[in-house]
Amino acid sequence: MNTIPNTLIDWYTAHRRDLPWRKTKDPYAILLSEIILQQTRVDQGLDYYHRFLETFPEVSDLASASEQEVLNLWQGLGYYSRARNLHKAAKRIVELNSFPDTSSELLKLPGVGPYTSAAIASFAFDEVIPVLDGNVFRFIARLLCIEADPSNEQAKKVIRTFLESIIPKEDAASFNQALMEFGSLQCKPQKPNCETCPLNSECIAFKQSKVSSIPLKKEKPKRRKRYFNYLVVLENGKILVQQRGGADIWENMFEFPLIESLEALDIEDLAPLIPNDILKNASVGRYFRRKKHLLSHQEIYSTFLVLNLDKEVSIEGKKWIPFAELEDHPFPRIIDKFLEENSLLEGKNPRFV
DNA sequence: AAGTCGGGGGA
DNA sequence: TCCCCAGACTT
């Protein structure tokens, strides 16, 4: 008889991608990969995984780094609370003197939720527990024809119960890998290849022609519009930056002095809002008009106004850094793009000066 | 239970 | 443009 697990494992053997975190049992490396891959496609996270392992080969290396170093390495990947929590988790593991080796202990680590704790417990410690990520939800929801969206806790419960009833006691890890890989490559979101699917005869959604409508989609929240007017304040090869606070996007990351407004501002509207301690010594340089930057819940319109100072004045809550030290500071993409486009990351004077 | 947290690749 | 990605945390 050909059970679902057997079918999946056979499919996996034939179609699996060669991914680095599948070649190790090191719980730290697996933790790293799982955190990086939260809400992130494999090809987007791959380089970060290698860089983190190279920079911090062991969990103790990560634990003894500064948060700024960790955020700096995470720069560009998004959802930066993952980096801050990963750093906290590493410190916790070092304190514990041993790596948590059960899903329930792993669940206590910051940034480690139901999916990630199950994944690490399964892949690193061979615990018999099913993983339930977006790929698995989609696959099983279609197989059982569960018309719900992925945030539906009741549907997750049904799916978990089903998975627990079929998960093999021996090599549950391969079964879990196969589950996710199948959801990702075969039972994919758009245009799944149902005609050649080895499970189509058992797929209720397929029989009922409901595959394309499962899982249900949640109505997308509207993006809040924000207007970020950045001041690019320069003086003798240095630039003025500040660190962002909490309770907002990009917590603890750096940016230029910011004037946020509820509406789009013209440069005439902006001028009177520039802090006096900056403005009084400044000559106004180039003005970069609005660009749009999309986040999942926000739509940010940015402008950049260059101000050249003739002497370095100290400004409360902000610090001057030489161009060459920009690369040591974690910036959100909106700032990093500006730095790139104007050659500021090369330690030279920017293009517009 | 709903809102918030990034960024990018592909259709 | 829209969709969605190896989700978790806060409110």
Coordinates of N, CA, C and O (backbone and C1' of nucleotides) in Angstrom, one line a residue, chain A residues 21 34 39 111 113 116 133 135 138, chain C residues 1-9:
Chain A
W21 N 21.1 23.9 4.9 CA 20.7 23.6 6.2 C 20.1 22.2 6.3 O 19.7 21.7 7.4
E34 N 16.0 28.7 10.2 CA 14.6 28.8 10.4 C 14.2 30.2 10.7 O 13.1 30.7 10.2
Q39 N 8.8 33.9 6.7 CA 8.2 34.9 5.8 C 9.2 35.3 4.7 O 9.2 36.5 4.2
G111 N 11.4 34.9 19.6 CA 11.3 34.8 18.1 C 11.1 33.4 17.6 O 11.0 33.2 16.4
G113 N 8.4 30.5 17.6 CA 7.0 30.2 17.8 C 6.6 28.8 17.5 O 7.5 27.9 17.4
T116 N 8.6 27.3 14.2 CA 10.0 27.2 14.3 C 10.5 26.2 15.4 O 11.4 25.5 15.2
D133 N 3.8 25.2 8.4 CA 4.1 26.6 7.9 C 3.1 26.9 6.7 O 2.2 26.1 6.5
N135 N 3.4 26.7 3.5 CA 3.4 25.7 2.5 C 2.6 24.4 2.9 O 1.8 23.9 2.1
R138 N -1.2 25.2 3.0 CA -1.8 25.2 1.7 C -2.1 23.8 1.2 O -3.2 23.5 0.7
Chain C
dT1 P 0.3 51.3 -9.2 O5' -0.7 50.1 -9.0 C5' -0.4 49.1 -9.7 C4' -1.4 47.9 -9.6 C3' -1.6 47.4 -8.2 O3' -3.0 47.1 -8.0 C1' -0.5 45.8 -9.5
dC2 P -3.4 46.7 -6.4 O5' -3.2 45.1 -6.4 C5' -3.8 44.3 -7.4 C4' -3.2 42.9 -7.3 C3' -3.2 42.3 -5.8 O3' -3.8 41.1 -5.8 C1' -1.1 42.1 -6.8
dC3 P -4.2 40.4 -4.4 O5' -3.1 39.3 -4.3 C5' -2.9 38.4 -5.5 C4' -1.7 37.5 -5.2 C3' -1.7 37.0 -3.7 O3' -1.5 35.6 -3.7 C1' 0.4 37.9 -4.4
dC4 P -1.9 34.8 -2.4 O5' -0.4 34.5 -1.8 C5' 0.5 33.9 -2.7 C4' 1.9 33.9 -2.0 C3' 1.8 33.7 -0.5 O3' 2.9 32.9 -0.1 C1' 3.0 35.7 -1.0
dC5 P 2.7 31.9 1.1 O5' 4.2 31.5 1.2 C5' 5.0 31.2 0.1 C4' 6.3 31.9 0.2 C3' 7.0 31.6 1.6 O3' 8.4 31.2 1.4 C1' 7.0 33.9 1.1
dA6 P 8.5 29.6 1.1 O5' 8.8 29.4 2.7 C5' 8.9 28.2 3.3 C4' 8.5 28.3 4.8 C3' 9.0 29.5 5.5 O3' 8.2 29.7 6.6 C1' 10.2 27.7 6.3
dG7 P 6.9 30.7 6.7 O5' 7.0 31.4 8.1 C5' 6.4 30.8 9.2 C4' 6.8 31.5 10.5 C3' 6.1 31.1 11.7 O3' 7.1 31.1 12.8 C1' 5.8 33.4 11.3
dA8 P 6.6 30.8 14.3 O5' 6.7 32.3 14.9 C5' 7.9 33.0 14.8 C4' 7.8 34.3 15.6 C3' 7.2 34.1 17.0 O3' 8.0 34.9 17.9 C1' 6.0 35.7 15.7
dC9 P 7.7 35.0 19.4 O5' 7.0 36.4 19.5 C5' 7.8 37.5 19.0 C4' 6.9 38.8 19.1 C3' 6.3 39.0 20.5 O3' 6.6 40.3 20.9 C1' 4.7 39.2 18.8

